[in-house]
Amino acid sequence: MKAPANAGLFYANCSDMSLVIVGTVAFDAIETPFGKTDKIVGGAATFAGLAASYLCPDVKLISVIGEDFGQDNLDILTSKGIDVEGVEIIAGGKSFFWSGKYHNDMNSRDTLVTELNVLADFDPKVPESYQDCEYLMLGNLTPSVQLATLERLRNKPKLVVLDTMNFWMDVALDELKQVLKKVDVLSINDEEARQLSGEYSLVKAASTILTMGPKYLIIKKGEHGALLFGEGQVFSAPALPLADVFDPTGAGDSFAGGFIGYLSKLNSVSFEAMKSALIFASALASFCVEKFGTERLQQLTQADIAERLNEFVKLSKFEIGE
């Protein structure tokens, strides 16, 4: 990968393609070894949308919130140019709420509270202005909602990326397998890849999962980077060593948003483009963990991202001497 010289990289020789992200817009309350928060803005679509907005100027969200979410919190999204026409507001309703506590290693956590609230009856609405989207991200939601969204689009997007988790493999595996047949890219972590495939080796796991429908598979390995499989090839992206990880919440969603945001801006779905997209994804995720919730993602500049990308390039660049 060529090192980006400046922030102009993001918009040079690129096409503006519409990106639709389906997922939760919610409230979180988080406790880590570095501190704790009261209710703050979270949700898979929120993190993914904010990350993608730095790469793609036409990001649209489909979600549901309660009246309690408030215009000031919606403004966090719209201030980044994110279209929220597809975010349904339920009068008198309460937004989805999750509370969790991270252990000292920051890789494991305990869920303290989960309140589905308006999410319990989420029936995704696809506005007319969203119908021509070229890129679609199905964020971590029940597979039935992901399927409903796909069925309500008149035309299949150029690229569909799916993010899911082990919970849906436990309680809705048959529906999840139906979704897998309709997507192009699956993004899961190493534990989930092993569960879905029944294979311990990640290479064997990828081979099995790619027979389920997706053309490409991303296996996230947390602080150890990520692997991309597809077209008979494998690419390994590093993770940036960080001195302080304040809050891992939303890192995977930010990763997915950065990945599809880059591809939609470049308007390419080749393996080579995905290799670069994986680095952009890793860069956006590395910012996410530096502060609680979405705070760091709200504050980024293109110069910040360009500098972080250069750090990733230096991390993995080497030459073999004679």
CSV table of C-alpha atoms in Angstrom, one decimal:
chain,number,residue,atom,x,y,z
A,1,MET,CA,0.0,0.0,0.0
A,2,LYS,CA,1.3,3.4,-0.9
A,3,ALA,CA,1.7,5.7,2.0
A,4,PRO,CA,-0.9,8.6,1.8
A,5,ALA,CA,0.9,11.9,1.4
A,6,ASN,CA,-2.0,14.1,2.7
A,7,ALA,CA,-5.7,14.2,3.4
A,8,GLY,CA,-6.4,14.9,-0.3
A,9,LEU,CA,-6.1,11.1,-0.7
A,10,PHE,CA,-9.6,10.7,0.5
A,11,TYR,CA,-11.3,12.6,-2.3
A,12,ALA,CA,-8.8,12.2,-5.2
A,13,ASN,CA,-10.1,10.4,-8.3
A,14,CYS,CA,-13.1,9.0,-6.4
A,15,SER,CA,-16.8,8.6,-7.1
A,16,ASP,CA,-19.6,9.7,-4.8
A,17,MET,CA,-21.7,6.5,-4.2
A,18,SER,CA,-24.6,6.3,-1.8
A,19,LEU,CA,-24.0,4.2,1.3
A,20,VAL,CA,-26.8,2.9,3.5
A,21,ILE,CA,-26.1,1.6,7.0
A,22,VAL,CA,-28.7,-0.4,8.9
A,23,GLY,CA,-28.2,-0.8,12.6
A,24,THR,CA,-28.9,0.5,16.1
A,25,VAL,CA,-28.8,4.1,17.2
A,26,ALA,CA,-28.9,3.9,20.9
A,27,PHE,CA,-27.7,4.8,24.4
A,28,ASP,CA,-24.8,3.1,26.2
A,29,ALA,CA,-23.5,3.3,29.7
A,30,ILE,CA,-19.9,2.0,30.0
A,31,GLU,CA,-17.4,1.2,32.8
A,32,THR,CA,-13.8,0.4,32.1
A,33,PRO,CA,-10.6,0.5,34.2
A,34,PHE,CA,-10.2,4.1,33.1
A,35,GLY,CA,-13.6,5.3,34.4
A,36,LYS,CA,-17.3,5.1,33.7
A,37,THR,CA,-20.0,7.1,31.9
A,38,ASP,CA,-23.7,7.8,32.4
A,39,LYS,CA,-25.9,7.4,29.3
A,40,ILE,CA,-24.0,8.4,26.1
A,41,VAL,CA,-24.8,8.0,22.4
A,42,GLY,CA,-23.9,4.6,21.0
A,43,GLY,CA,-25.2,1.9,18.7
A,44,ALA,CA,-23.8,0.0,15.7
A,45,ALA,CA,-25.2,2.4,13.0
A,46,THR,CA,-23.9,5.4,15.0
A,47,PHE,CA,-20.3,4.2,15.1
A,48,ALA,CA,-20.3,2.9,11.6
A,49,GLY,CA,-22.0,6.0,10.2
A,50,LEU,CA,-19.5,8.4,11.9
A,51,ALA,CA,-16.5,6.4,10.7
A,52,ALA,CA,-17.8,6.1,7.1
A,53,SER,CA,-18.7,9.8,7.0
A,54,TYR,CA,-15.0,10.8,6.9
A,55,LEU,CA,-14.6,8.8,3.7
A,56,CYS,CA,-18.0,8.9,2.0
A,57,PRO,CA,-20.0,12.1,1.8
A,58,ASP,CA,-23.3,10.3,1.1
A,59,VAL,CA,-24.1,8.2,4.2
A,60,LYS,CA,-27.7,7.3,5.1
A,61,LEU,CA,-28.9,5.5,8.2
A,62,ILE,CA,-31.8,3.1,8.8
A,63,SER,CA,-32.7,2.6,12.4
A,64,VAL,CA,-35.3,3.3,15.1
A,65,ILE,CA,-35.1,5.5,18.2
A,66,GLY,CA,-37.4,6.7,21.0
A,67,GLU,CA,-38.5,10.2,21.6
A,68,ASP,CA,-36.0,10.3,24.4
A,69,PHE,CA,-33.0,10.3,22.0
A,70,GLY,CA,-33.5,14.0,21.3
A,71,GLN,CA,-32.6,16.3,18.5
A,72,ASP,CA,-29.2,17.3,20.1
A,73,ASN,CA,-28.1,13.7,19.8
A,74,LEU,CA,-29.3,13.4,16.2
A,75,ASP,CA,-27.3,16.5,15.4
A,76,ILE,CA,-24.2,14.5,16.2
A,77,LEU,CA,-24.9,12.5,13.1
A,78,THR,CA,-26.3,15.3,10.8
A,79,SER,CA,-23.4,17.5,11.7
A,80,LYS,CA,-21.2,15.0,9.8
A,81,GLY,CA,-23.5,15.1,6.8
A,82,ILE,CA,-25.2,11.8,7.6
A,83,ASP,CA,-28.8,11.5,6.3
A,84,VAL,CA,-31.2,10.3,9.0
A,85,GLU,CA,-34.4,10.2,7.0
A,86,GLY,CA,-34.4,6.5,7.6
A,87,VAL,CA,-34.2,6.8,11.4
A,88,GLU,CA,-37.7,6.3,12.7
A,89,ILE,CA,-38.7,8.2,15.8
A,90,ILE,CA,-41.3,6.4,18.0
A,91,ALA,CA,-43.4,9.0,19.8
A,92,GLY,CA,-43.3,8.3,23.6
A,93,GLY,CA,-40.9,5.5,23.0
A,94,LYS,CA,-37.5,4.8,24.7
A,95,SER,CA,-34.4,4.1,22.7
A,96,PHE,CA,-32.4,0.9,22.9
A,97,PHE,CA,-30.0,0.9,25.9
A,98,TRP,CA,-27.0,-1.2,26.8
A,99,SER,CA,-24.7,-1.1,29.8
A,100,GLY,CA,-21.5,-3.0,30.2
A,101,LYS,CA,-18.4,-3.3,32.3
A,102,TYR,CA,-15.0,-4.2,30.8
A,103,HIS,CA,-12.5,-6.4,32.6
A,104,ASN,CA,-8.9,-5.2,33.1
A,105,ASP,CA,-7.6,-6.9,29.9
A,106,MET,CA,-10.3,-4.8,27.9
A,107,ASN,CA,-10.9,-7.9,25.7
A,108,SER,CA,-13.8,-9.3,27.8
A,109,ARG,CA,-16.8,-7.6,29.3
A,110,ASP,CA,-20.0,-8.2,31.3
A,111,THR,CA,-23.3,-7.0,30.1
A,112,LEU,CA,-25.1,-5.3,33.0
A,113,VAL,CA,-28.3,-4.1,31.4
A,114,THR,CA,-30.0,-4.6,28.0
A,115,GLU,CA,-33.2,-2.8,27.3
A,116,LEU,CA,-34.5,-3.4,23.8
A,117,ASN,CA,-37.3,-0.8,24.1
A,118,VAL,CA,-38.3,0.4,20.6
A,119,LEU,CA,-35.8,-2.0,19.0
A,120,ALA,CA,-38.0,-4.9,20.1
A,121,ASP,CA,-40.5,-4.1,17.3
A,122,PHE,CA,-38.1,-2.6,14.7
A,123,ASP,CA,-39.5,-2.9,11.2
A,124,PRO,CA,-37.0,-1.2,8.9
A,125,LYS,CA,-38.3,1.5,6.6
A,126,VAL,CA,-36.4,2.2,3.4
A,127,PRO,CA,-37.1,5.7,2.2
A,128,GLU,CA,-37.5,6.3,-1.5
A,129,SER,CA,-34.4,8.4,-1.5
A,130,TYR,CA,-32.4,5.3,-0.3
A,131,GLN,CA,-33.6,2.9,-3.0
A,132,ASP,CA,-30.7,3.5,-5.4
A,133,CYS,CA,-28.0,2.9,-2.8
A,134,GLU,CA,-24.9,1.2,-4.3
A,135,TYR,CA,-23.4,0.1,-1.0
A,136,LEU,CA,-25.2,-1.4,1.9
A,137,MET,CA,-23.9,-2.3,5.4
A,138,LEU,CA,-26.1,-4.6,7.5
A,139,GLY,CA,-25.0,-3.8,11.0
A,140,ASN,CA,-25.2,-6.1,14.0
A,141,LEU,CA,-29.0,-6.8,14.3
A,142,THR,CA,-31.4,-9.7,14.3
A,143,PRO,CA,-31.1,-11.5,11.0
A,144,SER,CA,-34.8,-11.1,10.3
A,145,VAL,CA,-34.3,-7.3,10.2
A,146,GLN,CA,-31.3,-7.7,7.9
A,147,LEU,CA,-33.4,-9.9,5.6
A,148,ALA,CA,-36.3,-7.5,5.6
A,149,THR,CA,-34.0,-4.6,4.6
A,150,LEU,CA,-32.6,-6.6,1.7
A,151,GLU,CA,-36.1,-7.6,0.5
A,152,ARG,CA,-37.3,-3.9,0.6
A,153,LEU,CA,-34.6,-2.7,-1.7
A,154,ARG,CA,-35.8,-2.9,-5.3
A,155,ASN,CA,-32.3,-3.4,-6.6
A,156,LYS,CA,-29.4,-5.3,-5.1
A,157,PRO,CA,-26.6,-3.0,-4.1
A,158,LYS,CA,-23.2,-3.3,-5.8
A,159,LEU,CA,-21.8,-4.5,-2.4
A,160,VAL,CA,-23.5,-5.8,0.7
A,161,VAL,CA,-21.4,-6.1,3.9
A,162,LEU,CA,-22.8,-8.0,6.9
A,163,ASP,CA,-21.7,-7.7,10.5
A,164,THR,CA,-23.0,-10.2,13.0
A,165,MET,CA,-22.1,-11.8,16.3
A,166,ASN,CA,-22.1,-15.1,18.2
A,167,PHE,CA,-25.5,-14.3,19.9
A,168,TRP,CA,-27.3,-14.6,16.5
A,169,MET,CA,-25.4,-17.8,15.8
A,170,ASP,CA,-26.8,-19.2,19.1
A,171,VAL,CA,-30.5,-18.1,18.7
A,172,ALA,CA,-31.1,-17.5,15.0
A,173,LEU,CA,-28.6,-19.6,13.0
A,174,ASP,CA,-31.0,-20.7,10.3
A,175,GLU,CA,-32.1,-17.1,9.5
A,176,LEU,CA,-28.5,-15.9,9.7
A,177,LYS,CA,-27.6,-18.6,7.0
A,178,GLN,CA,-30.3,-17.1,4.8
A,179,VAL,CA,-28.7,-13.7,5.1
A,180,LEU,CA,-25.3,-15.1,4.4
A,181,LYS,CA,-26.5,-16.3,1.0
A,182,LYS,CA,-27.4,-12.8,0.0
A,183,VAL,CA,-24.3,-10.8,1.1
A,184,ASP,CA,-20.9,-10.2,-0.5
A,185,VAL,CA,-18.7,-9.6,2.6
A,186,LEU,CA,-19.0,-11.0,6.1
A,187,SER,CA,-17.2,-9.3,9.0
A,188,ILE,CA,-16.8,-11.3,12.3
A,189,ASN,CA,-14.2,-11.9,14.9
A,190,ASP,CA,-12.0,-15.0,15.3
A,191,GLU,CA,-14.2,-16.6,18.0
A,192,GLU,CA,-17.3,-16.2,15.8
A,193,ALA,CA,-15.5,-17.6,12.7
A,194,ARG,CA,-14.7,-20.7,14.7
A,195,GLN,CA,-18.2,-21.1,16.0
A,196,LEU,CA,-19.9,-20.5,12.6
A,197,SER,CA,-17.6,-22.9,10.8
A,198,GLY,CA,-16.9,-25.5,13.4
A,199,GLU,CA,-13.2,-25.2,12.5
A,200,TYR,CA,-10.4,-24.1,14.8
A,201,SER,CA,-7.9,-23.1,12.1
A,202,LEU,CA,-8.9,-19.7,10.8
A,203,VAL,CA,-7.8,-20.7,7.3
A,204,LYS,CA,-10.1,-23.7,7.3
A,205,ALA,CA,-12.8,-21.7,9.0
A,206,ALA,CA,-12.6,-19.1,6.2
A,207,SER,CA,-12.8,-21.8,3.5
A,208,THR,CA,-16.0,-23.3,5.1
A,209,ILE,CA,-17.7,-19.9,5.6
A,210,LEU,CA,-17.0,-18.8,2.0
A,211,THR,CA,-19.1,-21.8,0.9
A,212,MET,CA,-22.1,-20.3,2.8
A,213,GLY,CA,-22.5,-17.4,0.4
A,214,PRO,CA,-20.2,-14.5,1.0
A,215,LYS,CA,-17.5,-13.8,-1.6
A,216,TYR,CA,-15.2,-12.3,1.0
A,217,LEU,CA,-14.6,-12.8,4.7
A,218,ILE,CA,-13.0,-10.5,7.2
A,219,ILE,CA,-11.9,-12.1,10.5
A,220,LYS,CA,-11.1,-9.5,13.1
A,221,LYS,CA,-8.5,-10.4,15.7
A,222,GLY,CA,-8.7,-7.4,18.0
A,223,GLU,CA,-5.3,-6.2,19.1
A,224,HIS,CA,-3.8,-8.7,16.6
A,225,GLY,CA,-5.2,-7.1,13.5
A,226,ALA,CA,-7.5,-8.5,10.8
A,227,LEU,CA,-7.5,-11.1,8.0
A,228,LEU,CA,-9.2,-10.7,4.6
A,229,PHE,CA,-10.1,-13.8,2.6
A,230,GLY,CA,-11.4,-14.0,-1.0
A,231,GLU,CA,-10.6,-14.7,-4.6
A,232,GLY,CA,-8.3,-17.5,-3.4
A,233,GLN,CA,-6.1,-14.9,-1.6
A,234,VAL,CA,-5.4,-13.8,2.0
A,235,PHE,CA,-4.4,-10.4,3.3
A,236,SER,CA,-3.3,-9.6,6.9
A,237,ALA,CA,-3.7,-6.1,8.2
A,238,PRO,CA,-1.9,-5.1,11.4
A,239,ALA,CA,-3.4,-3.5,14.5
A,240,LEU,CA,-1.8,-0.3,15.7
A,241,PRO,CA,-0.2,-0.8,19.2
A,242,LEU,CA,-1.9,1.8,21.4
A,243,ALA,CA,-0.6,2.9,24.8
A,244,ASP,CA,-4.1,3.5,26.2
A,245,VAL,CA,-7.4,1.9,25.2
A,246,PHE,CA,-10.1,3.7,27.1
A,247,ASP,CA,-13.2,2.1,25.6
A,248,PRO,CA,-13.5,-0.7,23.0
A,249,THR,CA,-17.2,-0.2,22.5
A,250,GLY,CA,-18.0,0.4,18.9
A,251,ALA,CA,-14.6,-0.5,17.6
A,252,GLY,CA,-15.9,-3.3,15.4
A,253,ASP,CA,-18.7,-1.1,14.1
A,254,SER,CA,-16.2,1.7,13.3
A,255,PHE,CA,-14.1,-0.8,11.6
A,256,ALA,CA,-17.0,-2.0,9.4
A,257,GLY,CA,-18.0,1.6,8.6
A,258,GLY,CA,-14.4,2.6,7.6
A,259,PHE,CA,-14.2,-0.5,5.4
A,260,ILE,CA,-17.4,0.1,3.4
A,261,GLY,CA,-17.0,3.8,3.5
A,262,TYR,CA,-13.6,3.6,1.7
A,263,LEU,CA,-15.0,1.2,-0.9
A,264,SER,CA,-18.1,3.3,-1.6
A,265,LYS,CA,-15.9,6.4,-2.0
A,266,LEU,CA,-13.5,4.6,-4.3
A,267,ASN,CA,-16.4,2.7,-6.0
A,268,SER,CA,-14.4,-0.5,-6.3
A,269,VAL,CA,-15.1,-4.0,-5.0
A,270,SER,CA,-11.8,-5.7,-6.0
A,271,PHE,CA,-9.6,-7.6,-3.6
A,272,GLU,CA,-6.9,-4.9,-4.0
A,273,ALA,CA,-9.4,-2.2,-3.1
A,274,MET,CA,-10.5,-4.2,-0.1
A,275,LYS,CA,-6.9,-4.5,1.1
A,276,SER,CA,-6.6,-0.7,1.3
A,277,ALA,CA,-10.1,-0.6,2.8
A,278,LEU,CA,-9.0,-2.9,5.6
A,279,ILE,CA,-6.2,-0.4,6.6
A,280,PHE,CA,-8.7,2.5,6.6
A,281,ALA,CA,-11.0,0.3,8.7
A,282,SER,CA,-8.3,-0.4,11.2
A,283,ALA,CA,-7.3,3.3,11.4
A,284,LEU,CA,-10.9,4.4,12.2
A,285,ALA,CA,-11.3,1.6,14.7
A,286,SER,CA,-8.0,2.7,16.4
A,287,PHE,CA,-9.4,6.2,16.9
A,288,CYS,CA,-12.6,4.9,18.3
A,289,VAL,CA,-11.0,3.2,21.4
A,290,GLU,CA,-9.1,6.3,22.5
A,291,LYS,CA,-12.1,7.9,24.2
A,292,PHE,CA,-15.4,6.9,25.6
A,293,GLY,CA,-18.3,6.2,23.2
A,294,THR,CA,-18.3,8.3,20.0
A,295,GLU,CA,-16.4,11.2,21.4
A,296,ARG,CA,-13.1,10.6,19.5
A,297,LEU,CA,-14.9,9.9,16.2
A,298,GLN,CA,-16.7,13.2,16.5
A,299,GLN,CA,-13.5,15.1,16.7
A,300,LEU,CA,-11.4,13.8,13.8
A,301,THR,CA,-9.9,15.8,11.0
A,302,GLN,CA,-8.7,14.5,7.6
A,303,ALA,CA,-5.2,15.3,8.7
A,304,ASP,CA,-5.6,13.1,11.8
A,305,ILE,CA,-6.6,10.2,9.6
A,306,ALA,CA,-3.8,10.7,7.1
A,307,GLU,CA,-1.3,10.7,9.9
A,308,ARG,CA,-2.7,7.5,11.4
A,309,LEU,CA,-2.7,5.8,8.0
A,310,ASN,CA,1.0,6.6,7.7
A,311,GLU,CA,1.6,5.0,11.1
A,312,PHE,CA,-0.1,1.8,9.7
A,313,VAL,CA,2.1,1.9,6.6
A,314,LYS,CA,5.3,2.3,8.7
A,315,LEU,CA,4.2,-0.5,11.0
A,316,SER,CA,4.1,-3.2,8.2
A,317,LYS,CA,6.7,-1.8,5.7
A,318,PHE,CA,9.9,-3.7,5.4
A,319,GLU,CA,12.6,-4.8,2.9
A,320,ILE,CA,14.4,-8.1,2.8
A,321,GLY,CA,18.1,-7.7,2.3
A,322,GLU,CA,20.3,-10.0,0.3
